[in-house]
Amino acid sequence: MSDSYWETPTQAASDGRRDQIILTGIEKSYGSLRVVGPIDLEVRQSEFLTLLGPSGSGKTTTLMMIAGLQLPSSGTIEIDGQDLTKVPPYRRNLGVMFQDYALFPHMTVGQNIAFPLKQRRLAKSAIAEQVREVADMVELGALLDRRIQDLSGGQRQRVALARTLVFKPKIVLMDEPLGALDRRLREQMQIEIKRIHDRLKTTFVVVTHDQDEALTMSDRVAVFNKGIIEQIGPVEELYSNPATAFVANFLGDNNNLVARCVETRNSHSCRVALTDDTVLETMAVGNICVGDDVTLTVRPESATLSKMPSQAVNQVRGELTDVIFHGDHWRVIVRLKNGASISVKVSDGGMIASLPPGSDVFVGIPPSKCRVFRAENEGDSNV
Ligand code: ADP
Ligand code: MG
């Protein structure tokens, strides 16, 4: 054993196979209503995977099926190479933490954390040692004798986390674990959970609807929409290379402009016309044909603002209508000739001071930074 019980990373199985969760063709229906699937999902050993999506997109149902608390209508769930599709939750040995924490209010912090170990009939001395170590890790060491009702929201969240981790599960599943906390505490806990993950190397599958949370904690993110996974990958990839308009808009801010494809260059780029016939060069995502109605997306930080036209391609003229202060930058809203508005991130305070509302301005949209998606495919998986 190493110095600390908690420093020992999860070992690969003796045959060298990595611990994994593999969902194949998973579907869940209630009556004739399919709420999840079909989805295929592979969770790698030791990774921090976030299931991100709007309310009702099937994240909790998917997590419940991994936990064994819901049975899929079809498909299989394999964990560590074993088909566990129909194995009850208590035999999966997963750490599961839900939003309401479900702590025992009449017990102390220490008794709550010890609960999973008592259930597993560990010796008293081993229980005391493991509770002490995990409590120190989440900074609850001084509160072991406190009652749950005398704790703050953040402390309760730590107790729930400690109780989830105390029996060293090789996989931890969490559903909106920070939902009950205020913003400051939530951000602090995101960093702490990430730190614990990096230290324990346990596989984490975490549900959230909060994109900042997903960005802070995850190695990879699976974006859910209407019961299916639109895209899965590292956050940077989803952010800079969204596969669908839904992903482009759900992760980070985006401007969406209505346009029509007027020329395809190759499989990755095309020219589109806005409704006022302004023509722009763009990157194309999916199979775009001439004549298709498309949605053009560009992030506020990718667009540029200038007072004078330049030689650069993709400059659109407009009228500055609003300036919104965001602390470390401004959001400038520009109304284009066709009536659409576009938001541009500006950090130059001098420029802001010299541009009162009503000013004539030019918005630059770098071709490599704007993408078009077929309009009818918005929210669809088959792009
Ligand atoms: P999320 O966690 O992404 O908000 P859920 O997985 O909780 O989404 O729910 C997905 C969809 O399944 C929702 O439309 C929800 O109303 C529906 N749903 C969940 N549980 C049931 C149930 N027991 N009966 C019928 N519909 C359900
Ligand atoms: Mg949910």
XYZ file of C-alpha atoms and ligand atoms in Angstrom:
411
model
C 0.000 0.000 0.000
C 1.218 3.514 -0.711
C 1.560 6.216 1.991
C -2.034 7.208 1.667
C -4.925 4.978 0.898
C -6.339 7.738 -1.270
C -3.249 8.189 -3.389
C -3.636 4.783 -5.015
C -5.027 5.178 -8.508
C -7.484 2.642 -9.827
C -5.452 -0.233 -11.249
C -6.082 -1.701 -14.655
C -7.683 -5.116 -14.473
C -5.200 -8.002 -14.294
C -5.777 -8.878 -17.939
C -4.771 -5.321 -18.866
C -8.244 -4.308 -19.938
C -9.210 -0.799 -18.983
C -12.269 -0.244 -16.849
C -14.978 1.076 -19.092
C -18.665 1.731 -19.387
C -20.043 0.819 -22.799
C -23.613 1.673 -23.741
C -24.741 0.046 -26.964
C -28.025 0.905 -28.653
C -29.537 2.092 -25.383
C -33.134 3.268 -25.529
C -35.688 4.142 -22.882
C -39.372 4.543 -23.654
C -42.393 5.238 -21.514
C -45.273 3.711 -23.373
C -44.873 4.831 -26.957
C -42.776 7.851 -25.988
C -39.058 7.365 -26.459
C -37.198 9.696 -24.071
C -33.659 8.373 -24.614
C -31.880 6.855 -27.551
C -30.773 5.150 -29.395
C -27.404 6.056 -27.915
C -23.967 4.505 -28.004
C -21.533 5.775 -25.415
C -18.138 4.655 -24.231
C -16.681 6.007 -20.993
C -12.946 5.594 -20.634
C -11.249 4.536 -17.474
C -10.298 7.477 -15.234
C -11.944 10.080 -17.396
C -14.257 12.845 -16.269
C -17.201 12.707 -18.631
C -20.043 15.197 -18.422
C -23.515 14.612 -19.822
C -24.581 18.125 -20.777
C -27.900 19.230 -22.191
C -31.063 21.188 -21.564
C -33.735 20.085 -19.132
C -35.646 17.050 -20.382
C -32.947 15.919 -22.826
C -32.524 12.515 -21.151
C -29.385 13.004 -19.054
C -30.797 11.769 -15.743
C -32.515 8.810 -17.402
C -29.203 7.808 -19.012
C -27.325 8.103 -15.714
C -30.060 6.105 -13.940
C -29.671 3.330 -16.489
C -25.899 3.229 -15.902
C -26.574 3.128 -12.162
C -29.114 0.337 -12.603
C -31.931 2.397 -11.099
C -33.779 2.330 -14.429
C -33.883 -0.543 -16.902
C -33.330 0.332 -20.563
C -36.117 -0.604 -22.972
C -33.431 -1.968 -25.284
C -29.675 -2.038 -25.644
C -26.882 -3.229 -23.388
C -24.708 -1.731 -20.657
C -21.290 -3.202 -20.126
C -19.100 -2.234 -17.208
C -15.558 -3.591 -16.969
C -16.275 -5.999 -19.766
C -19.331 -7.506 -18.085
C -22.881 -7.151 -19.311
C -24.636 -5.498 -16.371
C -27.768 -4.417 -18.223
C -30.030 -6.306 -15.834
C -27.818 -6.398 -12.744
C -29.380 -4.543 -9.774
C -27.737 -1.304 -8.592
C -26.296 -2.671 -5.350
C -24.310 -5.253 -7.281
C -22.718 -2.681 -9.624
C -20.596 -1.157 -6.858
C -20.837 2.370 -8.254
C -20.672 5.585 -6.241
C -23.908 7.421 -6.933
C -24.768 10.935 -5.844
C -27.986 12.714 -6.704
C -28.969 16.320 -6.525
C -30.906 16.107 -3.260
C -27.968 14.259 -1.598
C -30.408 12.065 0.433
C -28.338 12.466 3.611
C -29.654 10.999 6.874
C -30.695 14.069 8.874
C -30.681 12.363 12.272
C -27.113 11.121 11.894
C -23.857 12.986 12.295
C -21.510 13.836 9.449
C -19.248 10.917 10.419
C -22.154 8.450 10.573
C -23.402 9.567 7.187
C -20.001 9.131 5.598
C -19.515 5.749 7.307
C -22.848 4.397 6.088
C -21.660 2.682 2.868
C -18.797 1.050 4.788
C -21.149 -0.262 7.505
C -23.354 -1.702 4.799
C -20.292 -3.463 3.448
C -19.536 -4.754 6.978
C -16.037 -3.370 7.255
C -14.246 -3.596 10.597
C -14.739 -0.619 12.924
C -11.111 0.438 12.794
C -11.062 0.334 8.990
C -14.266 2.382 8.871
C -12.818 5.017 11.196
C -9.646 5.264 9.133
C -11.414 5.556 5.782
C -13.946 8.075 7.089
C -11.142 10.191 8.518
C -9.192 10.185 5.270
C -12.079 11.053 2.980
C -13.359 13.684 5.433
C -9.955 15.351 5.393
C -9.948 15.270 1.630
C -13.202 17.240 1.408
C -12.238 19.394 4.409
C -14.838 18.053 6.802
C -12.346 16.610 9.288
C -13.366 19.069 11.994
C -17.099 18.502 11.552
C -17.462 14.737 11.925
C -19.655 15.027 15.043
C -21.928 17.735 13.646
C -25.516 16.945 12.783
C -26.595 17.334 9.165
C -29.231 19.922 10.048
C -26.520 22.162 11.476
C -24.551 22.311 8.227
C -24.570 24.848 5.423
C -25.539 23.825 1.892
C -21.917 23.609 0.835
C -21.010 21.431 3.813
C -23.906 19.064 3.073
C -22.700 18.776 -0.473
C -19.253 17.785 0.823
C -20.785 15.141 3.096
C -22.654 13.675 0.134
C -19.438 13.693 -1.888
C -17.489 12.034 0.937
C -20.173 9.379 1.343
C -20.022 8.685 -2.391
C -16.233 8.328 -2.405
C -15.623 6.584 0.926
C -15.837 3.013 -0.343
C -13.491 3.786 -3.229
C -15.910 3.051 -6.056
C -14.131 2.681 -9.388
C -16.894 4.693 -11.046
C -18.721 7.704 -9.612
C -22.045 8.874 -11.072
C -23.353 12.301 -10.083
C -26.576 14.036 -11.124
C -26.434 17.842 -10.923
C -24.277 17.546 -7.784
C -23.866 21.290 -7.353
C -27.358 22.374 -8.331
C -28.329 23.441 -4.820
C -25.330 25.682 -4.235
C -24.967 29.382 -4.922
C -22.669 30.448 -7.712
C -19.528 31.196 -5.720
C -19.670 27.916 -3.825
C -20.518 26.027 -6.988
C -17.426 27.337 -8.737
C -15.276 26.469 -5.738
C -16.711 22.929 -5.565
C -16.233 22.414 -9.310
C -12.528 22.980 -8.839
C -12.454 20.769 -5.755
C -14.264 17.892 -7.447
C -11.889 18.164 -10.388
C -8.935 18.115 -8.007
C -10.287 15.015 -6.269
C -10.801 13.372 -9.647
C -7.246 14.128 -10.710
C -5.998 12.664 -7.472
C -8.117 9.516 -7.287
C -8.225 8.745 -11.011
C -11.726 7.401 -10.497
C -14.008 7.443 -13.536
C -16.593 10.219 -13.145
C -19.819 10.519 -15.119
C -21.559 13.736 -14.155
C -24.851 15.217 -15.338
C -25.267 18.963 -15.626
C -27.247 21.502 -17.622
C -24.635 24.160 -16.805
C -22.118 24.658 -19.604
C -19.622 26.465 -17.356
C -19.626 23.495 -15.034
C -18.998 21.171 -17.968
C -16.176 23.385 -19.236
C -14.477 23.555 -15.837
C -14.540 19.898 -14.888
C -14.668 17.641 -17.909
C -12.152 15.725 -19.957
C -14.942 15.069 -22.434
C -18.517 16.226 -22.774
C -21.476 14.411 -24.336
C -24.043 16.943 -25.515
C -27.610 15.648 -25.166
C -30.566 16.944 -27.129
C -33.984 15.319 -27.249
C -32.729 12.004 -25.925
C -29.766 11.530 -28.199
C -26.077 12.498 -28.068
C -25.435 15.227 -30.644
C -21.680 15.218 -30.175
C -19.072 13.899 -27.763
C -15.525 15.125 -27.350
C -13.119 17.320 -25.395
C -14.674 20.697 -24.580
C -12.239 22.627 -26.758
C -13.236 20.517 -29.737
C -16.971 20.953 -29.136
C -16.473 24.678 -28.718
C -14.361 25.299 -31.787
C -15.680 22.508 -33.983
C -19.363 21.947 -33.230
C -20.936 19.230 -35.360
C -24.444 20.664 -35.185
C -26.071 24.059 -34.784
C -27.479 22.842 -31.474
C -23.988 22.168 -30.074
C -22.704 25.472 -31.464
C -25.425 27.311 -29.586
C -25.563 25.295 -26.400
C -21.849 25.646 -25.644
C -20.878 29.287 -25.366
C -22.507 32.284 -27.020
C -23.148 32.419 -30.716
C -24.692 34.762 -33.230
C -27.101 33.047 -35.605
C -27.857 34.595 -38.958
C -30.329 33.390 -41.550
C -28.641 32.802 -44.916
C -28.741 30.802 -48.119
C -25.920 28.878 -49.739
C -24.983 30.405 -53.112
C -21.816 28.504 -53.911
C -20.023 25.468 -52.530
C -16.243 25.600 -52.693
C -15.318 22.155 -51.406
C -16.717 19.889 -48.716
C -15.655 22.305 -45.970
C -16.395 25.789 -47.213
C -18.999 27.701 -49.132
C -20.367 31.146 -49.868
C -23.677 32.219 -48.434
C -25.920 35.233 -48.925
C -27.632 37.002 -46.048
C -31.237 38.112 -46.611
C -29.960 41.476 -47.904
C -27.746 39.656 -50.430
C -24.491 40.379 -48.596
C -22.242 37.446 -49.536
C -19.957 35.840 -46.947
C -17.305 33.144 -47.072
C -17.860 30.452 -44.439
C -16.948 27.014 -43.224
C -19.628 24.454 -43.971
C -20.618 21.742 -41.504
C -22.392 18.718 -42.908
C -23.552 18.331 -46.423
C -24.529 21.802 -47.705
C -25.806 22.285 -51.258
C -26.365 25.404 -53.338
C -29.818 26.789 -52.597
C -29.985 25.352 -49.053
C -31.330 27.553 -46.310
C -28.602 27.716 -43.685
C -27.888 29.133 -40.265
C -24.608 31.001 -40.089
C -23.009 31.036 -36.644
C -20.170 33.193 -35.393
C -19.087 33.650 -31.781
C -18.990 37.191 -30.355
C -15.262 36.809 -29.625
C -14.552 35.774 -33.224
C -16.230 38.799 -34.799
C -14.308 42.087 -34.938
C -15.458 45.675 -34.811
C -13.969 48.614 -36.711
C -14.929 52.158 -37.599
C -13.551 51.998 -41.121
C -13.858 49.351 -43.807
C -10.732 47.348 -44.609
C -9.645 45.013 -47.372
C -10.490 41.949 -45.282
C -13.151 39.609 -46.621
C -16.480 39.257 -44.831
C -17.038 42.783 -43.615
C -20.596 43.774 -42.933
C -21.730 47.300 -42.376
C -24.170 48.109 -39.587
C -25.302 50.509 -36.936
C -24.107 50.194 -33.350
C -27.240 50.025 -31.191
C -26.129 48.921 -27.717
C -23.024 48.608 -25.578
C -23.206 46.280 -22.582
C -20.478 46.297 -19.948
C -19.337 42.821 -18.845
C -16.596 43.728 -16.368
C -13.533 42.717 -18.382
C -15.037 43.396 -21.822
C -17.987 44.936 -23.605
C -20.650 43.359 -25.784
C -21.451 45.609 -28.672
C -24.694 44.991 -30.548
C -24.664 45.956 -34.214
C -27.809 46.025 -36.362
C -27.063 44.930 -39.895
C -28.724 46.274 -43.023
C -31.130 43.324 -43.140
C -32.369 44.041 -39.614
C -30.521 41.149 -37.932
C -28.347 41.954 -34.926
C -24.893 40.652 -34.202
C -23.047 40.749 -30.887
C -19.311 41.476 -30.875
C -16.951 41.111 -27.920
C -14.736 44.183 -27.547
C -11.937 44.664 -25.011
C -10.695 48.061 -26.168
C -12.230 50.684 -23.876
C -10.896 53.501 -26.058
C -12.826 52.200 -29.020
C -15.993 51.883 -26.943
C -15.645 55.496 -25.774
C -15.397 56.713 -29.345
C -18.480 54.854 -30.591
C -21.767 56.245 -29.311
C -24.983 54.377 -30.154
C -26.017 55.189 -33.704
C -22.430 55.029 -35.026
C -21.774 53.493 -38.406
C -19.481 50.470 -37.910
C -18.060 47.451 -39.717
C -18.202 43.930 -38.348
C -15.544 41.514 -39.553
C -16.472 37.839 -39.667
C -13.336 35.779 -40.350
C -14.284 32.978 -42.782
C -12.464 30.345 -40.731
C -14.434 31.323 -37.624
C -17.954 31.202 -38.987
C -19.859 28.056 -39.753
C -23.016 27.278 -41.588
C -25.376 24.437 -40.793
C -28.354 23.365 -42.853
C -31.287 25.198 -41.321
C -33.651 22.253 -41.218
C -31.073 20.185 -39.382
C -31.018 22.348 -36.306
C -31.481 20.103 -33.284
C -31.206 17.013 -35.441
C -28.586 14.334 -34.964
C -28.266 13.340 -38.575
C -26.207 16.227 -39.844
P -32.891 15.585 -17.953
O -32.196 14.914 -16.807
O -31.993 15.800 -19.139
O -33.552 16.857 -17.557
P -34.675 13.323 -17.872
O -33.819 12.148 -18.171
O -35.028 13.527 -16.432
O -34.046 14.619 -18.499
O -36.040 13.197 -18.680
C -36.076 12.987 -20.071
C -37.502 12.933 -20.525
O -38.114 11.768 -20.009
C -38.333 14.102 -20.051
O -39.152 14.532 -21.100
C -39.147 13.516 -18.931
O -40.380 14.189 -18.804
C -39.328 12.095 -19.372
N -39.513 11.170 -18.239
C -38.646 10.938 -17.246
N -39.133 10.031 -16.369
C -40.351 9.679 -16.834
C -41.371 8.765 -16.389
N -41.220 8.052 -15.273
N -42.488 8.676 -17.155
C -42.632 9.389 -18.284
N -41.717 10.266 -18.757
C -40.590 10.411 -18.048
Mg -32.024 15.613 -14.854
